[in-house]
Amino acid sequence: MKKLLFLGSKPIGYKCLDFLLQNAALLNCEVIGVLSNDNQRFDNSLSIRKLAIENDIPFIEELDAILDLKDVDFILSIQYHLILRQKHIDIANEMAINLHMAPLPEYRGCNQFSFALFNQAQVFGTTLHRLESGIDNGAIIAERRFEIENGQEVKSLYDKTFKESVLLFEANIKNILSGDFKLIDQSKLFKERGVNTYYRKDITKLREID
C-alpha cells in the first residue's frame, strides 16, 4: 500500500483529497498526513482541515514538520501555497508530484489565467508534473489541453480549468501510484510550446496605466 503525504489548498485541493479518501482501497493507498492553509476564500464549505480530521488523518501545521515523517512514498501537492525545498521533496521515497492548473512549459508560476488571456492564447490546460526544486519545471506526467473560447474571462477560464484538473487527477492518479506512466522532459517542448515563468510582481505591471 502506497503511503501518501497530501499538501493542498483551495477547492481543487479539497476535491482531490476527497477523491483519494473515497477511493483509497481501489487505489491501494493511505493518506498519512495533510498540510494546508485551509484557504476557503473560494468556497467556505470545503475545509481540507475538517476533511482530514473527519477521516482521522493527522493535520500537520508546519511544512518543516514533514521532515520527521518516515515511509512516505509519494508527496502530492495540489495548489499548496508554499514552495517546497529539496529537503522536503527528498522525503518521498518514490516521487513528489504537483498539479499545476496551467499548461507547461508556457505558463509556469502564478496568475496564469490572466496572462493567458492577456497573451491572447488560443489553448490552455492543466498539468501533473514531477515536483522539483524551482518553479513548475519538473518533467510532465500527464496533461489535458483545451481551446480558450472567444471572449472568455478569467472566471470562466478558471472554472473550465478546475473541471479539467479534477478529471486529470482522477484519470491518472491510479497509474501514477502504480508507476505506469512516462515522464516528458519539459525542455524537449520549449521549441514547440515556448517557456515562460510568471511572478506575482508581473501582474502588478499589467495594472499600471501609462
C-alpha positions in Angstrom: 0.0 0.0 0.0 1.4 3.4 -1.0 1.6 6.0 1.7 0.8 9.5 0.6 1.5 12.9 2.1 -1.0 15.4 0.8 -0.3 19.1 0.5 -3.2 21.1 -0.8 -5.4 24.1 -0.7 -8.5 25.7 -2.4 -11.4 23.7 -3.8 -9.2 21.7 -6.2 -7.2 20.5 -3.2 -10.3 19.5 -1.4 -11.7 17.7 -4.4 -8.5 15.7 -5.0 -8.1 14.8 -1.3 -11.7 13.7 -1.1 -11.2 11.5 -4.2 -8.2 9.8 -2.6 -10.1 9.1 0.6 -13.2 7.8 -1.2 -11.1 5.5 -3.4 -8.3 4.5 -1.1 -9.0 0.8 -1.4 -9.2 0.9 -5.2 -6.0 3.0 -5.4 -4.2 0.9 -2.8 -3.1 3.9 -0.9 -3.3 5.6 2.5 -3.1 9.3 3.2 -0.8 9.5 6.3 -0.8 13.3 6.7 -2.3 16.5 5.4 -0.9 20.0 5.2 -3.0 23.0 4.1 -3.5 26.7 4.8 -7.2 25.7 4.6 -7.9 28.5 2.2 -11.7 28.7 2.0 -12.0 32.0 0.2 -13.3 30.4 -3.0 -15.8 28.1 -1.1 -16.1 28.1 2.7 -17.9 24.8 2.7 -14.7 23.0 1.5 -12.4 22.7 4.5 -9.4 20.5 4.0 -8.6 20.6 7.7 -12.1 19.4 8.5 -11.9 16.7 5.9 -8.7 15.4 7.3 -9.9 15.4 10.9 -13.1 13.6 9.9 -11.1 10.8 8.4 -8.6 10.6 11.3 -5.7 11.8 9.3 -3.0 13.9 11.1 -3.2 17.6 10.1 0.3 19.0 10.0 0.6 22.7 10.8 4.2 23.4 9.7 6.0 22.4 6.5 9.3 21.5 8.2 7.4 19.0 10.4 7.2 16.6 7.5 11.0 16.2 7.7 10.3 13.8 10.7 8.0 11.6 8.7 9.1 8.1 7.7 7.9 5.8 4.9 6.3 8.5 2.7 6.1 7.0 -0.8 4.5 10.0 -2.6 4.1 13.7 -1.9 1.0 15.1 -3.7 1.0 18.9 -4.0 -2.4 20.3 -5.2 -2.3 24.1 -5.2 -0.2 24.1 -2.0 0.6 27.6 -1.0 4.3 27.2 -0.1 7.3 26.3 -2.3 9.0 23.1 -1.2 12.7 23.0 -0.9 14.8 20.0 -1.9 14.9 18.7 1.7 11.1 18.5 1.7 10.9 16.8 -1.7 13.5 14.2 -0.7 11.3 12.6 2.0 9.3 11.0 -0.8 10.7 7.5 -1.4 9.3 7.4 -4.9 8.2 10.8 -6.2 6.8 14.2 -5.3 4.0 15.3 -7.7 2.4 18.7 -8.4 -0.8 19.6 -10.0 -0.3 22.9 -11.9 -3.5 24.4 -13.2 -1.9 25.7 -16.4 -0.1 24.3 -19.5 3.6 23.7 -19.2 6.1 24.9 -20.0 4.3 28.0 -21.3 2.8 29.1 -18.0 5.0 28.4 -15.1 4.4 30.4 -12.0 1.2 32.2 -11.0 -1.7 34.3 -12.4 -1.6 32.0 -15.4 -5.3 32.6 -16.3 -4.8 36.4 -16.5 -1.6 36.1 -18.5 -3.1 33.5 -21.0 -5.9 36.0 -21.8 -3.6 38.9 -21.9 -1.4 37.0 -24.3 -4.4 36.1 -26.4 -3.6 32.5 -26.1 -5.8 30.1 -28.1 -5.1 27.0 -26.0 -4.9 26.4 -22.2 -4.7 23.4 -20.0 -3.7 21.7 -16.7 -0.7 19.6 -15.9 0.6 16.9 -13.5 4.3 17.0 -13.2 7.2 15.8 -11.1 7.9 18.3 -8.3 11.4 19.5 -8.4 13.2 22.5 -6.8 12.4 25.5 -8.9 9.1 26.8 -10.3 7.0 24.2 -12.1 10.0 22.9 -14.0 9.7 19.1 -13.4 9.0 16.6 -16.1 5.4 16.2 -17.2 3.5 13.1 -16.2 0.1 13.9 -17.7 -1.9 16.8 -19.1 -5.2 18.0 -20.5 -5.4 20.8 -23.0 -8.4 22.7 -24.4 -9.2 25.7 -26.6 -9.9 29.1 -25.0 -13.3 30.4 -26.1 -13.7 33.8 -27.8 -14.4 36.5 -25.2 -13.6 34.2 -22.3 -12.8 35.9 -19.0 -10.7 34.9 -16.1 -13.5 33.4 -14.0 -14.8 31.2 -16.8 -11.3 30.1 -17.7 -10.6 29.2 -14.1 -13.9 27.2 -13.9 -13.0 25.3 -17.1 -9.5 24.6 -15.9 -10.8 23.4 -12.5 -13.1 20.8 -14.1 -10.3 19.7 -16.4 -7.9 19.5 -13.4 -10.3 17.2 -11.4 -10.6 15.0 -14.5 -6.9 14.9 -15.0 -6.2 13.9 -11.4 -8.9 11.3 -11.2 -7.9 9.7 -14.6 -4.2 9.4 -13.8 -3.6 9.0 -10.1 -4.0 5.2 -10.1 -1.4 4.8 -12.9 0.9 7.2 -11.1 0.8 5.4 -7.9 1.4 2.1 -9.7 4.3 3.5 -11.7 2.5 3.1 -15.0 3.5 6.4 -16.7 6.2 8.1 -18.8 7.9 11.3 -18.0 8.3 14.0 -20.6 11.2 16.4 -20.0 9.8 20.0 -20.4 13.0 21.1 -22.2 12.0 18.9 -25.1 8.9 21.1 -25.5 10.5 24.5 -25.4 10.8 24.9 -29.2 7.2 23.8 -29.9 5.5 25.5 -27.0 7.8 28.2 -25.7 8.6 28.6 -22.0 7.6 31.4 -19.6 7.6 31.9 -15.8 5.3 34.5 -14.3 5.7 36.0 -10.9 3.2 37.9 -8.7 5.0 41.2 -9.4 4.4 40.7 -13.1 0.6 41.0 -12.8 1.1 44.4 -11.0 2.8 45.8 -14.1 -0.3 45.0 -16.2 -2.4 47.1 -13.9 -0.3 50.2 -14.4 -1.8 52.9 -16.6 0.6 54.7 -18.9 
